[in-house]
Amino acid sequence: MKSEPTVRETLPEGLTPDRLREMYYCMVLTRTCDDRGFALNRQGKIPFAATCQGHEAIQVAAAFALRKGVDWLVPYYRDTCMALSFGVTPREQLMCLFARKDDIFSSGRQFPNHYSVPDRHIASISSIIAAHVTHAVGMALAHKMRKEDAVVLTSFGEGSTSEGEWHEAMNFAGIHKLPVVFLCENNEFAISVPQKMQMAVKNVADRAVAYGFPGVICDGTDPLASYTTVREAVERARSGGGPTLVEAKCYRAMSHTSDDNQLQYRTAEDIEASKKRDPVPRFEAWLTDRGYIDAGGILDMKARAQQEVDEATDWAEHQPMPTAEDLYTHVYAEGPLS
Amino acid sequence: MAVKNLLEAVRETLHDALARDERVFIMGEDVGPRGNVFLITKDFVEEFGHDRVLDTPLAEASIVGVAIGAAMAGMRPIAEIQFADFIYPAYNQIVGEAAKMRYRTAGGNTCPLVIRTPYGGGVGGALSHSVSIEALFYHVPGLKILAPSTPADAKGLLNSAIADDDPVLFLEHKKTYRLIKGEVPPGEYKIPMGKADIARPGSDLSVITYGLMRHFATQAADELFKDGIDVEVVDLRSIRPMDRETIVKSATKTRRVLIVHEDNKFGGVGAEIAAIIAEEAMFELDAPIRRLCGPDVPAMGYSKAYEEAFMPSPERIAAAMRDLAAF
Ligand SMILES: Cc1ncc(C[n+]2csc(CCOP(=O)(O)OP(=O)(O)O)c2C)c(N)n1
């Protein structure tokens, strides 16, 4: 599997051939999990699924550009690949899909992909669009006050950048030059609403100028370009240079969620065209061309991912559901109060 | 014990919390060099620095949202909303986020946050500097709501709020800031939340109230006592959790209940108090439960005439007491 590279080129700082293969594996694992989620939904086993197909490259890059155990993620609901790349396991992922009692994110309370993993530095979000962006800023403020060098990376779609709270968060972070990276995963749609109905500017990154920090754009379907861009933003944050707004141009291969049908507002040709940008086969080809991986290695990884996800599915499906009593836990530290 | 007004008690408590605990910091509009619009944080910047007495941009959602993030990251922020009337932009953060943080993460993330805000009328505050907001929040599980009415209670409850591991909305009645004085215990004095105070024991009827109205009700009760009517005044102090036990005990003892609050009547805190009594002590009563509350109009107008017509006064409370006593 570890074939020697045939093309000698300098990898971006922080990346090694091993890390590249790890990134690829995270993408394959995510795709396998995502497909499983939709399949379980279609089988009527889970009520709801959302996928990140088309976003894998920027997400794995963002997770790899941070230091695990030091930096913090405040991701949004589409960040399956980011979470799996930052330490969430397939079992944990399947537990949230099945909404089981021992789902560590929320004990089956929240929609899938609403991560909360304090021990791996992933903070909680609700489903309220953009409400978590000020939280990321507050976390960065706390780190700065305590003179810790942790960086916070928070993500959202382009539609989220219309919310007032998003702008308040950006403004606050700009004033205090906080160690935070704002990552917009621009897939051109907010459910059905296209970007041009969301903002008059061409790029989300253009908004950054109003807050006094850089806005940069990268190809969010290219892991290396994404990695280089996010890493630079992380380094700026860590060295006291303040926030960056990174806009990763990607696309949404599937409908918004399992409850949506994008053929109601997009043409089949448009969907097919965007699927040509699928980051997984593209990265696979890139790695193969350069000899970082060979056909056998790819098959091995795909088989391993399949096995991990199968095992996690069987296991999670048989875990206990929450009980009616569990409704009453964790209302207040003391329990429920009236 | 030192005698202080309510504003001084809040100021002293905030000061001592900043001095005692490095995790505590204050954030809000004009809390820095100006020292808050009522001068509650006056001179704090000089002592604790701009970071810990942080002037925020004029944007309430982010005042609370950023405070939530800091709380999640281990700090003990005290966020200030300059006037309760301006809390609406932060409603999403308070109700949708802070109140549900513990629940939605099954205890994984918590939100130890205090949101202080001055509320209430009687100060010429017009439509947008005089509202009561408690009813808009007390419906929400996960939030605690405190409304002290004496300097000692303000200190005791604010200390408990700062030490609490959940979000607390701390309501300070503007009119009590300088009007109400009293002895304030020294040190990190704490009062448990969810315990009402019997402001005045009595046997003939119970007034259940909180905030400025505690003082108006005690004044009215003193009047009635001259005529041989002995009124018990129960000051809730804590709206959520609510002291059901004391409410029911007092209702059972006096058998007549008048609920008084300044907030609008419909769906107000009084509705819940009445429901608790109806559920738990209906057949102990000798008279129907009565409510004397702010009328169901959007707010009190600027003109003094509007304000007087809106706010329950000691005289109107006394009249309502007499009426109920005679039932
Ligand atoms: C405050 C709020 N309004 C509306 C919704 C419903 N909603 C959920 S996702 C979504 C679209 C979000 O689009 P975008 O931010 O571009 O992210 P994407 O889903 O495309 O990744 C909407 C409208 C919501 N969850 N929260």
Coordinates of N, CA and C and ligand atoms in Angstrom, one line a residue, chain A residues 51 55 76-78 126-131 156-161 163 184-193 198 252 256-257, chain B residues 92, ligand 1:
Chain A
T51 N -26.1 14.4 3.9 CA -24.8 14.0 3.5 C -23.9 15.2 3.2
H55 N -18.4 17.9 -0.3 CA -17.7 18.7 0.6 C -16.5 18.0 1.3
Y76 N -20.7 22.5 11.5 CA -22.1 22.5 11.3 C -22.6 21.1 10.8
Y77 N -23.9 21.0 10.6 CA -24.5 19.7 10.4 C -24.1 18.9 9.2
R78 N -23.4 19.6 8.3 CA -23.0 18.9 7.1 C -21.5 18.4 7.2
S126 N -26.7 23.6 17.6 CA -28.2 23.2 17.5 C -28.5 23.2 16.0
S127 N -29.7 23.1 15.6 CA -30.1 23.2 14.2 C -30.4 24.6 13.8
I128 N -30.2 25.6 14.7 CA -30.5 27.0 14.4 C -29.4 27.6 13.6
I129 N -29.7 27.9 12.3 CA -28.6 28.3 11.4 C -27.8 29.5 12.0
A130 N -26.5 29.3 12.0 CA -25.5 30.4 12.3 C -25.5 30.7 13.8
A131 N -26.3 30.1 14.6 CA -26.3 30.4 16.1 C -25.0 30.0 16.7
F156 N -19.9 26.6 8.2 CA -21.3 27.0 7.9 C -21.4 27.0 6.4
G157 N -22.7 27.0 5.9 CA -22.9 27.1 4.5 C -23.0 28.6 4.0
E158 N -23.1 28.8 2.7 CA -23.1 30.2 2.3 C -24.5 30.8 2.7
G159 N -25.5 30.1 2.7 CA -26.8 30.6 3.2 C -26.8 31.2 4.6
S160 N -26.0 30.5 5.4 CA -25.9 30.9 6.8 C -25.3 32.3 6.9
T161 N -24.6 32.8 5.9 CA -23.9 34.1 6.0 C -24.9 35.2 5.8
E163 N -27.5 35.4 7.9 CA -28.1 35.6 9.2 C -27.4 36.8 9.9
C184 N -16.5 28.9 5.3 CA -17.8 28.8 4.6 C -17.7 27.7 3.5
E185 N -18.5 26.7 3.6 CA -18.5 25.6 2.6 C -19.6 26.0 1.6
N186 N -19.2 26.7 0.6 CA -20.2 27.2 -0.4 C -20.6 26.2 -1.4
N187 N -21.8 25.6 -1.2 CA -22.3 24.6 -2.2 C -23.4 25.1 -3.1
E188 N -23.5 26.5 -3.1 CA -24.3 27.2 -4.0 C -25.8 27.1 -3.7
F189 N -26.2 26.3 -2.8 CA -27.6 26.2 -2.4 C -27.8 26.2 -0.9
A190 N -28.9 26.9 -0.5 CA -29.4 26.8 0.9 C -30.8 26.1 0.7
I191 N -30.8 24.9 1.0 CA -31.9 24.0 0.6 C -32.2 24.3 -0.9
S192 N -33.2 25.1 -1.2 CA -33.4 25.3 -2.7 C -33.0 26.7 -3.2
V193 N -32.6 27.5 -2.3 CA -32.3 28.9 -2.7 C -30.9 29.1 -3.1
Q198 N -29.3 35.1 -2.2 CA -28.9 35.1 -0.8 C -28.0 36.3 -0.5
R252 N -23.0 20.5 -3.8 CA -23.9 19.5 -3.1 C -24.3 18.5 -4.1
H256 N -30.7 18.4 -0.2 CA -30.3 19.0 1.1 C -30.2 18.0 2.2
T257 N -31.3 17.2 2.3 CA -31.4 16.1 3.3 C -32.2 15.0 2.7
Chain B
N92 N -33.0 34.4 20.7 CA -32.6 33.1 20.0 C -31.4 32.5 20.8
Ligands
LIG1 C1 -32.6 30.0 11.8 C2 -32.9 28.9 10.8 N1 -33.7 29.2 9.8 C3 -34.0 28.2 8.9 C4 -33.6 26.9 9.1 C5 -34.0 25.8 8.1 N2 -32.8 25.4 7.3 C6 -32.0 24.4 7.6 S1 -30.7 24.2 6.7 C7 -31.1 25.5 5.7 C8 -30.2 25.9 4.6 C9 -28.8 26.3 5.0 O1 -28.0 26.5 3.9 P1 -26.5 26.8 3.9 O2 -26.1 27.6 5.1 O3 -26.0 27.3 2.6 O4 -25.9 25.3 4.3 P2 -26.0 24.0 3.4 O5 -27.2 23.2 4.1 O6 -26.2 24.3 2.0 O7 -24.7 23.2 3.6 C10 -32.3 26.1 6.2 C11 -33.0 27.2 5.5 C12 -32.8 26.6 10.2 N3 -32.4 25.4 10.5 N4 -32.5 27.6 11.1

